[in-house]
């Protein structure tokens, strides 16, 4: 009997095909959610954070996305260590050294911190701060996705700003703007998403 193919391989191959076909190099939110779902079951309760291997892998994928663009933040805001502290806080949340209520308060505090900085600076590196902030959400309650279905037409413009995921925000920084921003680079966006797809595959193969 042949071994069942790992769902993550099917999902990432589909994502790579979709990305190659899109001149804008936009990896749709529906496709990213398919990849998250293919990694394994979504966390049922924040009380169980850090105990589920699929949750840990999705957290690791989000964390790598933030770390990939962290040098951009350091170059633009060398004295602001917010994202570095958020990454450490997210790890403490995942390890349950920070309680859920405190974790949610940390997310809100850091979201306002990045918002305030965004009001003062027109810099793509601001998106790194949002990416790090959303990493706190992933550590607390996992990525957002439906457990059994995929909305293939879903885009990042269909969700509220507070629902944008770490990978999207990191890509916006890397590409010098979100998909809807004039002047953002499709080539850099494609480079980032190809890296993210490959990273998702490697993280799952290392289980």
C-alpha positions as MATLAB code, in Angstrom:
seq = 'XXXXXXXXXXXXXXXXXXXXXXXXXXXXXXXXXXXXXXXXXXXXXXXXXXXXXXXXXXXXXXXXXXXXXXXXXXXXXXXXXXXXXXXXXXXXXXXXXXXXXXXXXXXXXXXXXXXXXXXXXXXXXXXXXXXXXXXXXXXXXXXXXXXXXXXXXXXXXXXXXXXXXXXXXXXXXXXXXXXXXXXXXXXXXXXXXXXXXXXXXXXXXXX';
ca = [
       0.000    0.000    0.000;
       1.391    3.424   -0.941;
       2.020    5.948    1.796;
      -0.503    8.790    2.029;
       0.970   12.001    0.690;
       1.522   14.714    3.275;
      -1.200   17.401    2.842;
       1.364   20.179    3.304;
       3.140   19.106    0.100;
      -0.090   19.284   -1.876;
      -0.946   22.658   -0.346;
       2.467   24.225   -0.926;
       2.640   22.949   -4.506;
      -0.759   24.483   -5.151;
       0.411   27.737   -3.582;
       3.557   27.818   -5.715;
       1.515   27.239   -8.878;
      -0.907   30.007   -7.919;
       1.914   32.421   -7.144;
       3.642   31.743  -10.461;
       0.426   32.533  -12.329;
      -0.180   35.918  -10.689;
       1.719   38.923  -12.148;
       1.057   40.835   -8.931;
       2.732   38.012   -6.940;
      -0.088   38.080   -4.411;
      -0.467   34.846   -2.439;
      -4.148   34.970   -1.584;
      -5.238   34.695    2.031;
      -7.393   31.679    1.191;
      -4.314   29.841   -0.055;
      -2.293   30.724    3.031;
      -5.127   29.437    5.197;
      -5.065   26.182    3.250;
      -1.378   25.810    4.133;
      -2.041   26.521    7.811;
      -4.828   23.948    7.813;
      -2.648   21.366    6.067;
      -0.135   21.653    8.917;
      -2.709   20.264   11.321;
      -5.678   20.939   13.562;
      -6.220   24.482   14.830;
      -5.794   25.209   18.529;
      -9.150   24.755   20.270;
      -8.417   26.876   23.337;
      -5.705   29.389   24.298;
      -5.313   27.335   27.475;
      -3.751   24.597   25.316;
      -1.228   26.850   23.565;
       2.211   25.363   23.087;
       0.979   21.802   23.578;
      -0.050   21.159   19.966;
       2.637   20.417   17.367;
       0.608   21.991   14.523;
       0.213   25.164   16.599;
       3.928   25.237   17.367;
       4.770   24.808   13.664;
       2.429   27.586   12.586;
       3.931   29.807   15.290;
       7.445   28.925   14.067;
       6.483   29.792   10.490;
       5.109   33.171   11.578;
       8.166   33.837   13.746;
      10.542   33.125   10.860;
       8.609   35.584    8.708;
       9.035   38.298   11.338;
      12.729   37.514   11.805;
      13.321   37.682    8.047;
      12.364   41.362    7.958;
      13.542   42.379   11.444;
      16.769   43.938   10.041;
      14.598   46.402    8.104;
      13.094   47.611   11.374;
      16.499   47.880   13.032;
      17.786   49.963   10.146;
      14.845   52.379   10.240;
      14.292   52.491   14.004;
      17.580   51.508   15.675;
      16.550   52.722   19.131;
      13.093   51.128   19.117;
      13.269   47.515   20.310;
       9.513   46.864   20.237;
       9.493   43.948   17.751;
      12.380   42.240   19.549;
      10.443   42.423   22.812;
       7.270   41.217   21.082;
       9.073   38.151   19.753;
      10.307   37.335   23.252;
       6.839   37.921   24.702;
       5.316   35.621   22.084;
       7.710   32.867   23.111;
       6.778   33.360   26.757;
       3.089   33.216   25.809;
       3.587   30.003   23.857;
       5.399   28.479   26.838;
       2.535   29.634   29.116;
       4.794   31.859   31.211;
       2.350   34.666   30.386;
      -1.351   34.192   31.030;
      -3.985   34.640   28.336;
      -5.423   37.855   29.785;
      -1.968   39.409   29.992;
      -1.157   38.183   26.477;
      -4.218   39.930   25.050;
      -3.296   43.122   26.915;
       0.232   42.909   25.482;
      -1.168   42.580   21.974;
      -3.371   45.659   22.412;
      -0.555   47.707   23.934;
       1.849   46.811   21.137;
      -0.718   47.361   18.390;
      -1.240   50.917   19.663;
       2.533   51.378   19.884;
       2.950   50.506   16.196;
      -0.093   52.577   15.212;
       1.402   55.622   16.940;
       4.713   55.084   15.148;
       2.899   54.707   11.820;
       1.244   58.098   12.364;
       4.687   59.687   12.627;
       6.634   57.806    9.945;
       5.874   56.828    6.358;
       8.211   53.840    6.217;
       7.550   50.280    4.933;
       9.480   48.977    7.946;
       6.467   49.897   10.104;
       4.897   46.685    8.789;
       7.575   44.733   10.667;
       6.074   46.050   13.888;
       2.620   44.853   12.883;
       4.058   41.461   11.913;
       5.655   41.098   15.353;
       2.453   42.220   17.038;
       0.451   39.564   15.191;
       2.973   36.960   16.314;
       1.610   37.530   19.815;
      -1.819   36.581   18.460;
      -0.495   33.405   16.874;
       1.184   32.395   20.127;
      -1.995   33.099   22.095;
      -4.692   31.559   19.916;
      -3.154   30.297   16.634;
      -3.669   31.533   13.065;
      -7.197   32.267   11.848;
      -8.598   29.670    9.446;
     -11.650   27.478    8.962;
     -11.094   23.862   10.064;
     -12.572   22.159    6.984;
     -13.231   24.665    4.188;
     -11.265   27.145    2.093;
     -12.552   30.389    0.583;
     -10.320   30.520   -2.475;
     -11.371   34.062   -3.353;
     -10.526   35.500    0.083;
      -7.973   38.310   -0.034;
      -6.326   40.429    2.620;
      -8.549   43.342    1.643;
     -11.550   41.298    2.796;
     -10.481   41.268    6.449;
     -10.017   43.920    9.111;
      -6.501   45.329    9.686;
      -6.336   43.590   13.078;
      -6.878   40.256   11.271;
      -3.915   40.627    8.910;
      -1.418   37.871    9.678;
       2.283   38.081   10.456;
       3.333   36.709    7.075;
       1.265   39.269    5.171;
       2.691   42.129    7.256;
       6.231   40.820    6.863;
       5.730   40.552    3.109;
       4.427   44.127    3.006;
       7.654   45.264    4.640;
       9.835   43.131    2.366;
       8.084   44.345   -0.809;
       8.192   47.993    0.301;
       4.423   48.097    0.586;
       1.289   45.974    0.618;
      -0.238   44.611   -2.565;
      -2.519   47.664   -2.811;
       0.267   50.223   -2.254;
       1.605   52.111   -5.272;
       5.309   51.504   -5.599;
       5.382   48.132   -3.887;
       7.537   45.568   -5.668;
       5.919   42.507   -7.233;
       9.370   40.945   -7.669;
      10.188   41.301   -3.977;
       6.718   40.080   -3.044;
       7.221   36.971   -5.195;
      10.637   36.393   -3.634;
       9.159   36.586   -0.134;
       6.221   34.255   -0.819;
       8.420   31.687   -2.542;
      10.629   31.727    0.556;
       7.576   31.425    2.856;
       6.150   28.468    0.904;
       9.514   26.683    1.009;
       9.856   27.408    4.735;
       6.390   25.993    5.438;
       7.416   22.776    3.697;
      10.746   22.465    5.535;
       9.174   23.103    8.956;
       6.644   20.351    8.410;
       9.193   17.898    7.019;
      11.233   18.340   10.194;
       8.445   16.907   12.394;
];
